[in-house]
Each structure stands twice: as structure tokens, then as C-alpha cells.
CSV table of C-alpha atoms and ligand atoms in Angstrom, one decimal:
chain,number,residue,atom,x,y,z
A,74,UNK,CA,32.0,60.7,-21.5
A,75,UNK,CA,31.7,57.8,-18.5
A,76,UNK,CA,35.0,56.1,-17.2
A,77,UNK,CA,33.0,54.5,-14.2
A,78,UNK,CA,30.4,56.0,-12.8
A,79,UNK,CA,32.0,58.6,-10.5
A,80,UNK,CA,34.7,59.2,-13.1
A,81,UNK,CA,34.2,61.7,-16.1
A,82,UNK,CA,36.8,61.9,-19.0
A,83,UNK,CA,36.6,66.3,-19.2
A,84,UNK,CA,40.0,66.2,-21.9
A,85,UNK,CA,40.0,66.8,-25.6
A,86,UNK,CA,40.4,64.1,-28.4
A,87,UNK,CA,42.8,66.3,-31.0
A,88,UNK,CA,42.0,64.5,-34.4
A,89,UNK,CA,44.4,67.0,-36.0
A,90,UNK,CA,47.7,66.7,-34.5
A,91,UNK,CA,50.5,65.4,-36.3
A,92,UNK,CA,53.9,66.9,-34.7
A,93,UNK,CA,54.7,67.3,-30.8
A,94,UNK,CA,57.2,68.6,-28.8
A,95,UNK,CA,57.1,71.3,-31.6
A,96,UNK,CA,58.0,68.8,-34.9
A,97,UNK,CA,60.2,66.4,-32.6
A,98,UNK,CA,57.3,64.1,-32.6
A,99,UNK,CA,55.1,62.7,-35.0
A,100,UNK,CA,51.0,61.7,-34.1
A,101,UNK,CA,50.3,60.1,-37.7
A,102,UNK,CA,47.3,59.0,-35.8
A,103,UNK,CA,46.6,62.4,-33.7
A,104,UNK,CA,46.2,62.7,-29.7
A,105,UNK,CA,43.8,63.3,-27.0
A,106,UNK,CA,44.9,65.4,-23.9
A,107,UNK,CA,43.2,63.4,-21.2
A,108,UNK,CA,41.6,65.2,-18.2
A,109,UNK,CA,39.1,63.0,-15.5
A,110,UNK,CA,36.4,64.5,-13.1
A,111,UNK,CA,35.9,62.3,-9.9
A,112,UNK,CA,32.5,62.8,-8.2
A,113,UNK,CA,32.6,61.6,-4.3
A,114,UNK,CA,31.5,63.8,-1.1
A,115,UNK,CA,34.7,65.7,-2.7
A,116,UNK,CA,35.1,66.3,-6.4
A,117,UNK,CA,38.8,66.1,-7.8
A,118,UNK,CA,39.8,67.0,-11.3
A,119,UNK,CA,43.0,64.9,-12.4
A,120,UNK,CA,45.4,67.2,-15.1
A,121,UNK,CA,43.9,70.0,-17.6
A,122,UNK,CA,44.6,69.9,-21.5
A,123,UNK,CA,47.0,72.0,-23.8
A,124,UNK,CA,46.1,75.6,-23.6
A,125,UNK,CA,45.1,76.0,-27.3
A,126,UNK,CA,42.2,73.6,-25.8
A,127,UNK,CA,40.6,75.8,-22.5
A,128,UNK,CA,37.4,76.8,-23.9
A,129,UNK,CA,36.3,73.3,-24.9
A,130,UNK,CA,37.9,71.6,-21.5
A,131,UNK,CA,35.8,74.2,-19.0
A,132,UNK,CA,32.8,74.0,-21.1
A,133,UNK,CA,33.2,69.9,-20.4
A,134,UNK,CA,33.6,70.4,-16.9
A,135,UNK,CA,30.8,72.7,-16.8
A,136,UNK,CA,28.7,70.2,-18.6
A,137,UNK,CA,29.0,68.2,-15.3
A,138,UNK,CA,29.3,70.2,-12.3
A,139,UNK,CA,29.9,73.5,-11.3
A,140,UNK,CA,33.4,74.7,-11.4
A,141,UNK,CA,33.2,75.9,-7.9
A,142,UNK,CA,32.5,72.6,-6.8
A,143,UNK,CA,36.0,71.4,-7.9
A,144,UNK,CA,37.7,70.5,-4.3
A,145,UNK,CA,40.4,69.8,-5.5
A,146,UNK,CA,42.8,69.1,-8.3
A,147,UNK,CA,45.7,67.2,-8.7
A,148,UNK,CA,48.3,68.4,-11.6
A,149,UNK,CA,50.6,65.4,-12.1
A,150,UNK,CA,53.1,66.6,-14.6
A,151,UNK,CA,53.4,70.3,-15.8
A,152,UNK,CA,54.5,69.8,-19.3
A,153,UNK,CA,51.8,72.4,-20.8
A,154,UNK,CA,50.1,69.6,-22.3
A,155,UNK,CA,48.8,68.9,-19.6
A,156,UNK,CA,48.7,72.2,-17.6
A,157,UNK,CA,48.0,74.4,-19.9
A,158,UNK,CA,44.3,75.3,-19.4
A,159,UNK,CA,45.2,75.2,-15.8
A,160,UNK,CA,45.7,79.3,-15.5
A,161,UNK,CA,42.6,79.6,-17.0
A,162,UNK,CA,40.6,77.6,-14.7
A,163,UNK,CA,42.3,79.2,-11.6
A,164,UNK,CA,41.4,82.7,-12.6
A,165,UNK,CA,37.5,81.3,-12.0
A,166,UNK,CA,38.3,79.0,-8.8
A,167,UNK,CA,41.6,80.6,-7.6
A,168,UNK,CA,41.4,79.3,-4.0
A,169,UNK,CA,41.0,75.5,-5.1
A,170,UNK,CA,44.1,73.6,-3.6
A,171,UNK,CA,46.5,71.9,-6.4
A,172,UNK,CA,47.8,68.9,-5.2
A,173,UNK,CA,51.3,68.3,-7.4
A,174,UNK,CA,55.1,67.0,-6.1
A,175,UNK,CA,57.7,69.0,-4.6
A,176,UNK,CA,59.2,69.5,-8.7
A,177,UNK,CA,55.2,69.4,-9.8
A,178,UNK,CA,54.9,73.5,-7.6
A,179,UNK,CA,58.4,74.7,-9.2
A,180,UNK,CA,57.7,73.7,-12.5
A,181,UNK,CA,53.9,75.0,-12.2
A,182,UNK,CA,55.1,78.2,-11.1
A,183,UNK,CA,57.8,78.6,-13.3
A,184,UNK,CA,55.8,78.2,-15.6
A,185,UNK,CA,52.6,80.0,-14.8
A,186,UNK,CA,54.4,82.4,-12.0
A,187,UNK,CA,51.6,82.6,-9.7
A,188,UNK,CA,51.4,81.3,-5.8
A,189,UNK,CA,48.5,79.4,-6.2
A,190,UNK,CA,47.4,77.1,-3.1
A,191,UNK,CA,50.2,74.3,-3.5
A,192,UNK,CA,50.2,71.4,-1.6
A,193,UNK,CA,53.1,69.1,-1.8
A,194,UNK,CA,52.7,65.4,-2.3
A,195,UNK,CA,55.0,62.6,-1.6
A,196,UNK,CA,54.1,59.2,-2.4
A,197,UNK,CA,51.4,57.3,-0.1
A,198,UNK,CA,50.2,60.9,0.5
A,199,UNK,CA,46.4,60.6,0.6
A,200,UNK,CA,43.4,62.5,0.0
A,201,UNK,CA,39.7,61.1,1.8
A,202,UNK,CA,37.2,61.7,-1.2
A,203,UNK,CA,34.2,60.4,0.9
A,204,UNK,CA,33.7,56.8,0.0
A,205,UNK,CA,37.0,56.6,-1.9
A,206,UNK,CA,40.7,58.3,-1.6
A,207,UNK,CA,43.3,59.3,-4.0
A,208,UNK,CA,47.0,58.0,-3.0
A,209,UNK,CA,49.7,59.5,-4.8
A,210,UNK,CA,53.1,57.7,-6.0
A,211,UNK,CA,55.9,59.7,-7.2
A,212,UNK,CA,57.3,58.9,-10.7
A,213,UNK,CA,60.3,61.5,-11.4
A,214,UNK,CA,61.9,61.1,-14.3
A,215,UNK,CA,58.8,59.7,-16.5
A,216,UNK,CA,59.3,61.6,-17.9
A,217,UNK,CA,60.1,64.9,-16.4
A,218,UNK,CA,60.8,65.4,-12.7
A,219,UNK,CA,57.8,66.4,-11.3
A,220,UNK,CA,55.6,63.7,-13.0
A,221,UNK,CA,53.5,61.5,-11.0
A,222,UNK,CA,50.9,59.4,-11.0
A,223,UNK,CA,47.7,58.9,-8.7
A,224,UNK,CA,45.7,55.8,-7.6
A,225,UNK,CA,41.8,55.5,-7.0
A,226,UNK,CA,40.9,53.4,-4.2
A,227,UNK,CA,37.2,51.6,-4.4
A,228,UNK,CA,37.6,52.2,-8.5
A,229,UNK,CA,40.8,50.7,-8.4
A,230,UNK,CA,41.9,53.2,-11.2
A,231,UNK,CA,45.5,54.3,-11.6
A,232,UNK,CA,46.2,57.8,-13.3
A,233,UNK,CA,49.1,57.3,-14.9
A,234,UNK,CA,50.1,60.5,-16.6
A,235,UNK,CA,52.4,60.0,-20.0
A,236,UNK,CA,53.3,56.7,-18.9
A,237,UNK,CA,51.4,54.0,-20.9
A,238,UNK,CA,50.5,57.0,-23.1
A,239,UNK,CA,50.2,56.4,-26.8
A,240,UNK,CA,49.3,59.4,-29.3
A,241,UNK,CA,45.8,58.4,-30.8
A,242,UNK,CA,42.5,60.0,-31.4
A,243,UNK,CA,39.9,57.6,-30.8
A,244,UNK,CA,35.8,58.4,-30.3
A,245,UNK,CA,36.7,55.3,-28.2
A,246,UNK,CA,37.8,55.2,-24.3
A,247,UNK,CA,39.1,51.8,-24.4
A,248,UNK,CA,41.7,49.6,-25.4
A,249,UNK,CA,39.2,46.5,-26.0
A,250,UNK,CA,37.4,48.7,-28.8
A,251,UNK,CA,40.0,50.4,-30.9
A,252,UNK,CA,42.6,48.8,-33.4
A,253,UNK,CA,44.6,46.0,-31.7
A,254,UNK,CA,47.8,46.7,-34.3
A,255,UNK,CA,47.4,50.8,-34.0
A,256,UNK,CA,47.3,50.6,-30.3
A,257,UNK,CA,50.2,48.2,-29.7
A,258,UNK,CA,52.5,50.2,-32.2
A,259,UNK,CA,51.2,53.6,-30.8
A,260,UNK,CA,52.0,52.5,-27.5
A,261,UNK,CA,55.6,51.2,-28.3
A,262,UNK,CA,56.3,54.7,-30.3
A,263,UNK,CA,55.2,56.4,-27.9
A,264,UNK,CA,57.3,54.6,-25.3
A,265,UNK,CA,60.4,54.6,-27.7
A,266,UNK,CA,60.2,58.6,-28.4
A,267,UNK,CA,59.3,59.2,-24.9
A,268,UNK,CA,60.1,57.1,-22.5
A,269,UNK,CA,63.0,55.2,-22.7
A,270,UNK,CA,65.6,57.3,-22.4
A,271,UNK,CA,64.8,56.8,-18.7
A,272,UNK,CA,64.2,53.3,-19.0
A,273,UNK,CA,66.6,52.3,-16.0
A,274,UNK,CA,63.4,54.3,-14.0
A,275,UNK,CA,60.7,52.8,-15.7
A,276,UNK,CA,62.6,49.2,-14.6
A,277,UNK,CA,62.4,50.0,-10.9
A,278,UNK,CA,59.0,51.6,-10.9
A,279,UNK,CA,57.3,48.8,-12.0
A,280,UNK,CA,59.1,47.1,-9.4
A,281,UNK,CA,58.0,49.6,-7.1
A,282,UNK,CA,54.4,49.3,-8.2
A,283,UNK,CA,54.1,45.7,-8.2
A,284,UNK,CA,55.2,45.9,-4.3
A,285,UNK,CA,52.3,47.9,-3.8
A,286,UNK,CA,50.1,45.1,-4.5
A,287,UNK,CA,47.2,47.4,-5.6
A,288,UNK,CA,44.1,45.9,-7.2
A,289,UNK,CA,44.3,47.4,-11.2
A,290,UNK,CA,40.9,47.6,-12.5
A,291,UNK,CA,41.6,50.4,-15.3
A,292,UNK,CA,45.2,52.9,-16.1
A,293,UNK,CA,44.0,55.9,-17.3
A,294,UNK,CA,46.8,57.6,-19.3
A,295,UNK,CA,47.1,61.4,-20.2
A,296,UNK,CA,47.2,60.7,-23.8
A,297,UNK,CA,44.9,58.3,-25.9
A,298,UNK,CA,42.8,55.6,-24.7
A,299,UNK,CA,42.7,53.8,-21.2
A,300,UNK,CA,43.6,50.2,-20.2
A,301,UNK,CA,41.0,47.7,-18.7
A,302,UNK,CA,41.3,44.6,-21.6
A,303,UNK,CA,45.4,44.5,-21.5
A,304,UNK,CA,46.6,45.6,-18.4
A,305,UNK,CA,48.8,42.9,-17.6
A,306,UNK,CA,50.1,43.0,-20.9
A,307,UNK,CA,50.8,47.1,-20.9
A,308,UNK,CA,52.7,46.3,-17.7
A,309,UNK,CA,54.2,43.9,-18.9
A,310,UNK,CA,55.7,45.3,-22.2
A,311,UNK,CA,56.9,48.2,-20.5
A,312,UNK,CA,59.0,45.3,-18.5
A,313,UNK,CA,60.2,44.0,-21.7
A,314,UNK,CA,60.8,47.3,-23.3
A,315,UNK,CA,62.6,48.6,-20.4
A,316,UNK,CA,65.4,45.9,-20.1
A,317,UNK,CA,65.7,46.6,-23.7
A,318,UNK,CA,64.3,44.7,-27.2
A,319,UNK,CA,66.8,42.7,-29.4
A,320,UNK,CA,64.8,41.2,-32.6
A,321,UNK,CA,66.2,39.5,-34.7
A,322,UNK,CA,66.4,42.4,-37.0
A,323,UNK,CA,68.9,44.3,-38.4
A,324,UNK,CA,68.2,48.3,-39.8
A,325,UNK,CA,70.3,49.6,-42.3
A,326,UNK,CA,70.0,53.6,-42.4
A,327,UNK,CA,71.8,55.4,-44.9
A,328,UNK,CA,71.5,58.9,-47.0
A,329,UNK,CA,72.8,59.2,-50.4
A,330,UNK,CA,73.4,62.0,-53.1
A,331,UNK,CA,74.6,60.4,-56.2
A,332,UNK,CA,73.4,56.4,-54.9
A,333,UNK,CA,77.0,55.0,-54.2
A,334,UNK,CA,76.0,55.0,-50.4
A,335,UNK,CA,72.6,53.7,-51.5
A,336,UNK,CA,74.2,50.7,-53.8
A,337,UNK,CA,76.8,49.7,-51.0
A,338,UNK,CA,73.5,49.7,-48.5
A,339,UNK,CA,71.4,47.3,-50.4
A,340,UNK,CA,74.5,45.2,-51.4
A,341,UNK,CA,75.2,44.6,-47.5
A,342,UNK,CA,71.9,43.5,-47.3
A,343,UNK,CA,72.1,40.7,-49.8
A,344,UNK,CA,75.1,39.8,-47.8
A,345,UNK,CA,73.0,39.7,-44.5
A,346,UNK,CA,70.3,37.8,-46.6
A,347,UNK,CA,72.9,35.1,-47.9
A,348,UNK,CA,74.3,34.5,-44.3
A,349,UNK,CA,71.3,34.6,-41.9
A,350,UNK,CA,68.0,34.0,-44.5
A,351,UNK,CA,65.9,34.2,-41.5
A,352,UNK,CA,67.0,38.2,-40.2
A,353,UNK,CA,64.4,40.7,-41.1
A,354,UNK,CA,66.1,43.4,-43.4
A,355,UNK,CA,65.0,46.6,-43.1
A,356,UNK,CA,66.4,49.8,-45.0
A,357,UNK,CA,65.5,53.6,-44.4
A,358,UNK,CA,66.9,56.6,-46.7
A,359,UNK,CA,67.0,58.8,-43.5
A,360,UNK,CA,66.2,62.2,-45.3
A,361,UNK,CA,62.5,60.4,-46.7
A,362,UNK,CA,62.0,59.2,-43.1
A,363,UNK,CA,60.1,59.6,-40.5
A,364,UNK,CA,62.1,60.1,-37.4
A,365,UNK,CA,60.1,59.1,-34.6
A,366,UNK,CA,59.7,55.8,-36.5
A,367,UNK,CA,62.8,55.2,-37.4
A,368,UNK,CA,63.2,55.3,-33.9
A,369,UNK,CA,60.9,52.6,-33.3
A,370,UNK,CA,62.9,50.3,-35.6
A,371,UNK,CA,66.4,50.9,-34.1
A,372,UNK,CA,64.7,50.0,-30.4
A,373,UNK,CA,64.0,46.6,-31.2
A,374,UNK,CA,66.4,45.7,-33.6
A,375,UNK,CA,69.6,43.7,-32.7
A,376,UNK,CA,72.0,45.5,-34.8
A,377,UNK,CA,72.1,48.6,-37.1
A,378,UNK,CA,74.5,49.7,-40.2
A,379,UNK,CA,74.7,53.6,-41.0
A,380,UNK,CA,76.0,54.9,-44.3
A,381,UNK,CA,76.7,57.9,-45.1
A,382,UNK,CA,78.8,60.2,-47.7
A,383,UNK,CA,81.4,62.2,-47.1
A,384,UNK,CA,80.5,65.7,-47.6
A,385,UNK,CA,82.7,69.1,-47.2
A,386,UNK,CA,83.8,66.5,-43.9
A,387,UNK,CA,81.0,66.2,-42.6
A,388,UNK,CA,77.7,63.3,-42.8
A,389,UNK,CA,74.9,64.2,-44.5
A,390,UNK,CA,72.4,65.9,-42.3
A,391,UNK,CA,69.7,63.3,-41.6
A,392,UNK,CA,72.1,61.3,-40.9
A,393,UNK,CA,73.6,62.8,-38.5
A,394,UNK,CA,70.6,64.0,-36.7
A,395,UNK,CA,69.2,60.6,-36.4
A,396,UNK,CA,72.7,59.5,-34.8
A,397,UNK,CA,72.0,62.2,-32.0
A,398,UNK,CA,68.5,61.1,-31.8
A,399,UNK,CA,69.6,57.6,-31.6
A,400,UNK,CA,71.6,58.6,-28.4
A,401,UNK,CA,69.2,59.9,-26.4
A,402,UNK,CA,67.3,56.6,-26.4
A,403,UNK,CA,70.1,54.9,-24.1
A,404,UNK,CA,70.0,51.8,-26.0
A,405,UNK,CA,72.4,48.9,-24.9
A,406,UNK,CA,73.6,45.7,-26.2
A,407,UNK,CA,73.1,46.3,-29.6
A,408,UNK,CA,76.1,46.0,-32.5
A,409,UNK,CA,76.6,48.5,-35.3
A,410,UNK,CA,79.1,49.1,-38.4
A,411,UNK,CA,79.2,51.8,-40.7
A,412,UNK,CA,79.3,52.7,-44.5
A,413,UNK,CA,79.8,54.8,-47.0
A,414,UNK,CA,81.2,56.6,-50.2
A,415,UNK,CA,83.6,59.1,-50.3
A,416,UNK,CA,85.6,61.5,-52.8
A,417,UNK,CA,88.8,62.8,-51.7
A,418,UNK,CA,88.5,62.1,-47.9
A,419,UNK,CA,86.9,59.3,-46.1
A,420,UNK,CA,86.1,61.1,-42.4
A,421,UNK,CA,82.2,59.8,-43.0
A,422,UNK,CA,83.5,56.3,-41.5
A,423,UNK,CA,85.3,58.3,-38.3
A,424,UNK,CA,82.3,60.0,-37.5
A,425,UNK,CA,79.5,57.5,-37.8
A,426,UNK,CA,81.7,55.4,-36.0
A,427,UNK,CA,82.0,57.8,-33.3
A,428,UNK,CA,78.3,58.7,-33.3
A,429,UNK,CA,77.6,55.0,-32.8
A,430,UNK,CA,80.2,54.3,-30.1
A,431,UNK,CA,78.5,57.5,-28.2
A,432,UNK,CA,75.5,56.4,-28.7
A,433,UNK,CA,75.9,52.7,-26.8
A,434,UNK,CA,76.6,50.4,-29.6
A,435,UNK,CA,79.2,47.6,-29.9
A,436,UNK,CA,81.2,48.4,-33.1
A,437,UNK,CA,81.2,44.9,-35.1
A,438,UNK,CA,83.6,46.1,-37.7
A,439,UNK,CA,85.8,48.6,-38.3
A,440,UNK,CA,83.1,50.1,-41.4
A,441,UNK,CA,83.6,50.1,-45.3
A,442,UNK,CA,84.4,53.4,-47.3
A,443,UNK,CA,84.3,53.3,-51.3
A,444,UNK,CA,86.2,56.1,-53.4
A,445,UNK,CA,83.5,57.6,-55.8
A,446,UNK,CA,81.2,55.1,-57.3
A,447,UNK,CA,81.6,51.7,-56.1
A,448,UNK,CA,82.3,49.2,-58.7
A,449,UNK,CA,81.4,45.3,-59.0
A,450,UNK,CA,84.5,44.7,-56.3
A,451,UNK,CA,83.3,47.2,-53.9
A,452,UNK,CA,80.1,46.2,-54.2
A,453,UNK,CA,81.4,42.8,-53.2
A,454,UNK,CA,83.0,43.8,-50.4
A,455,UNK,CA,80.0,45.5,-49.1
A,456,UNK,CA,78.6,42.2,-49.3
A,457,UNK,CA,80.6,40.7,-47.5
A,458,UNK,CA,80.7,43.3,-44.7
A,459,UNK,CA,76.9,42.1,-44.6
A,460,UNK,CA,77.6,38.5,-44.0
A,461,UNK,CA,80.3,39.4,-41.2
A,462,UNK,CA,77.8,42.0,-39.5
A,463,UNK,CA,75.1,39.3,-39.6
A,464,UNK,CA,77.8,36.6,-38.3
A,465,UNK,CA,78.6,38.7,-35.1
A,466,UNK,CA,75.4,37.8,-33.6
B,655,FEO,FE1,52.1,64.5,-22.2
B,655,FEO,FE2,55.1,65.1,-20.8
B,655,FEO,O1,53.5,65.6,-21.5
């Protein structure tokens, strides 16, 4: 498949996937693991695919050139994903330079222990290509240390690696010819579950890229389809998304065994309802939930209310695994409370309160427990923690 004329896509559209990072991640909508050729007086291949993926990869190189007229090639983030066919392809062309950061070599060889021809890059480093060049800018932290990304002069293409990523399988390159509403939701999960625990980095590499001034004709991601329609706008949610999104939602999550937490969840909602008509609502049951989209909805939501029962003192277990998940996304100015039914001890408010203050949020209240089932008055008083939690805003 064509990019521009001197670029080939060589990667592999995976219609089948539908967990990453082992089942951290869901792909609903599957993946591709995104590899480009570019032909000048020297040809450079830009990243390899997930192991499981090798045949198929060299057989697409092979399709175009030669394998030992690869020059060069440029590994810009070792997660296997993207390395993986890499040991493969050096056992045929073993002398062929890899051009990768300072953390790009360690990781590489850590993972693939071999002293393959390594040559560090720092960014403006440059490579002459013939009629174009490939400048490199470091991007640590986006997610992994060694990660960066690569820019092609004359084409005016930037290789971005997992950054403006989304997890889709598409016969399509593009971002003008797929789904508008698949592609702007793949691209936000994807940044949620991926990116934004560093956004503090993503903020002042943007920064650092607009300074750069360079002309943007296409951003060629490692996963899904490329930018040449929206770029502006990619760029510019990532902005957005990086200072941090505040709708005017609010998420109540909860788990339940016998429905007391469940009752006392939708009753807060009718109190949100009756004191701020125009807040989306949302509820999850965390244990029928998908993770990395429940992710999604906490991101850009103002505030959140967890609920769980007490249990043997303890939360229930989605609950508290979504807490910790919560926390790793770094989110800021957001409010919480907390909810929940109890039997003979009420710890469950302690700990999701806990969980939440760890996890960034502003505690709007000090949470509501109910002993056993809750009753017309506690159901009441649920409502009315809804109405206070909606008036904090
Ligand atoms: Fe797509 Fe961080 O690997």
C-alpha cells in the first residue's frame, strides 16, 4: 500500500485483536502494527510489527525491494509491538545500522540481547536520504522512555510512533475515509489508556513541536490509520486532552451483590437529575464493564461517585481495580464522593475515599453508607447526596 509515492505502508492490519498489553486493553475495533518503507538514493524502513506478525511483514517488504537494500532502519520505540519482527529481519541483513535513542539501544538489547549496529540519536540528528532527510525528535515518556518520533523532509511526513495512535483495523490508510465517530473515540481511548498518564509531556511536546515550525503534510502513527484530513484537529485535541477534559458530566460507578449499592446509585442520580437537569448521567456496574472504557468516561467527566459494599473489609473487586486504574491516569481537578451499603462494618466509605483522594480527586462530601438494605429514608438521603454532589460544581 502507497503513503506517497516514495513511502510504502510494509505493517499488518490485525482484524482480530481485541485485548493488549496482555488483557489491560481492549481493541473492540482491532489494530494494525504500522511499518513504512521510504525509497530515496537510501531506503529506510521506519519500526517492524509484533512478532506473531514476521512472516507476513518481510514478505511485504520483499514485495517492494530487496531486503538487502534496506540502508537503514529507524526503531522508534521497542515495545515488541513494534520490534518484534525486528530479530528476525536482522538475522537476514545483520549489518544494517538501527537508528533508535540513547533508551531506544538499552531497551532493544534488553530485549533482543544482541549488539546489533546501534546508532544513537538525539533530536535534530539527521539522516541525508538523497533528495530528502529524516530528522529525529526525542519523545521520552510517550509513552516509554526510549520512544521517539521521526520527521520526513520534502514529504513533510511526521512518524509519530504510539502517539496519535488509535487501535483500529481499517482496509483504509486515511483518516478522511474511515468512520468519523470510530476514529475520534478510538483516538481519545487510545489516548486515555495510553497516554495520559504522561500528559504533563504530551503538554510540552506539542509545545516543542509547534516551535519547530515544520510543514505537516501527513502523521503517520504506529497503530491505525494516518492523519492528512484532521491534523490540526489531532494536534489540537491532544492540547485539549492534555490540560485535562471537564464535561459537564458526572459517572456514577458502583458494584453491587444484593442491589442496596445499586438502589442508592440510581437514587443519587435522580438527585443529580432534579438539581442540574442539564448534567449527563452516566452509570456503570464496574464488574459488567469494560475497563478501558470506563476509562474513557471518568477522563472527561467533571465529577465521579463510587459505590461500593462492604465485604469481609474490603470493596468489591472491580471496584477496586478500577480505583487503581483510575490513578494511573493522573487526572486533576475533578470532584468525587463515595457510596455504599454495608452490614456490620462500614470501612467501604474509608477506602473508596482513600482510593479517590490517591487518585487526584477533590472529595465533595464526606460519602453515604446504608446498614443492609436501604429503605425509603436512605434512599432519600442518597438523593440528596446527588443534589449536593451536583451543587459543588
Ligand atoms: Fe504500540 Fe508502546 O507500543
Amino acid at each position: 500500500m502507497q503513503i506517497k509515492d516514495s513511502i510504502n505502508y510494509v505493517g499488518k492490519v490485525d482484524w482480530e485483536l481485541r485485548a493488549f498489553h496482555g488483557e489491560e486493553l481492549s481493541t473492540f475495533n482491532g489494530t494494525s502494527f504500522n511499518s513504512y518503507l521510504v525509497r530515496d538514493e537510501k531506503n529506510v524502513l521506519i519500526d517492524t510489527v509484533w512478532t506473531p506478525f514476521t512472516g507476513e511483514f518481510i514478505k511485504n517488504i520483499e514485495k517492494i525491494i530487496d531486503l538487502k537494500d534496506i540502508d537503514y532502519i529507524v526503531s522508534q520505540h521497542s515495545e515488541p509491538d513494534h520490534s518484534g519482527a525486528l530479530a528476525h529481519l536482522m538475522m537476514k541483513i545483520p549489518d544494517t545500522p538501527i537508528y533508535c535513542t540513547k533508551n531506544g539501544k538499552m531497551a532493544l538489547k534488553g530485549h533482543y540481547h544482541k549488539d546489533w549496529d546501534f546508532r544513537e540519536v538525539k533530536t535534530g540528528d539527521t539522516i541525508e536520504l538523497g533528495k530528502k532527510s529524516l530528522s529525529f525528535i526525542e519523545a521520552p515518556m510517550l509513552h516509554w522512555p526510549d520512544t521517539m518520533m521521526s520527521y520526513l523532509s520534502g514529504d513533510n511526513v511526521l512518524f509519530s510512533n504510539d502517539v496519535f495512535g488509535q487501535h483500529i483495523a481499517s482496509e483504509f490508510l486515511f483518516d478522511d475515509l474511515v468512520d468519523q465517530a470510530t476514529l475520534e473515540y478510538e483516538a481519545l481511548k487510545y489516548y486515555v489508556n495510553i497516554i495520559s498518564p504522561f500528559s504533563k509531556k504530551v503538554e510540552k511536546k506539542l509545545e516543542e513541536l509547534l516551535a519547530m515550525n515544520l510543514q505537516i503534510d501527513m502523521i503517520c502513527p504506529a497503530h491505525g490509520i494516518s492523519w492528512r484530513a484532521n491534523i490540526e484537529k489531532i494536534i489540537s485535541d491532544y492540547a485539549l486532552w492534555a490540560k485535562g477534559v471537564n464535561k459537564d458530566k458526572i459517572v456514577i460507578i458502583y458494584d453491587t451483590m444484593y442491589n442496596s449499592t445499586r438502589k442508592m446509585a440510581e437514587s443519587i442520580a435522580q438527585g443529580i437529575k432534579q438539581s442540574s437537569p442539564q448534567t449527563e448521567i452516566k452509570i456503570f456496574k464496574s464488574s459488567n464493564t469494560d475497563k478501558s472504557d470506563l476509562l474513557v468516561e471518568v477522563f472527561n467527566a467533571k465529577g465521579i461517585l463510587v459505590g461500593s459494599p462492604n465485604i469481609n473489609a474490603s470493596l468489591l473487586t472491580s471496584v477496586s481495580s478500577i480505583l487503581q486504574e483510575i490513578k494511573i491516569l493522573n487526572l486533576s481537578n475533578k470532584k468525587a464522593a463515595s457510596f455504599g451499603s454495608y452490614g456490620w462494618s462500614p470501612a467501604n466509605i474509608k477506602m473508596l475515599n482513600t482510593g479517590l483522594e490517591e487518585a487526584g480527586f477533590d472529595i465533595a462530601s464526606p460519602g453515604l453508607k446504608t446498614q443492609w438494605v436501604p429503605d425509603k429514608d436512605a434512599l432519600t438521603k442518597a438523593e440528596e447526596l446527588g443534589k449536593e454532589f451536583a451543587e459543588a460544581f
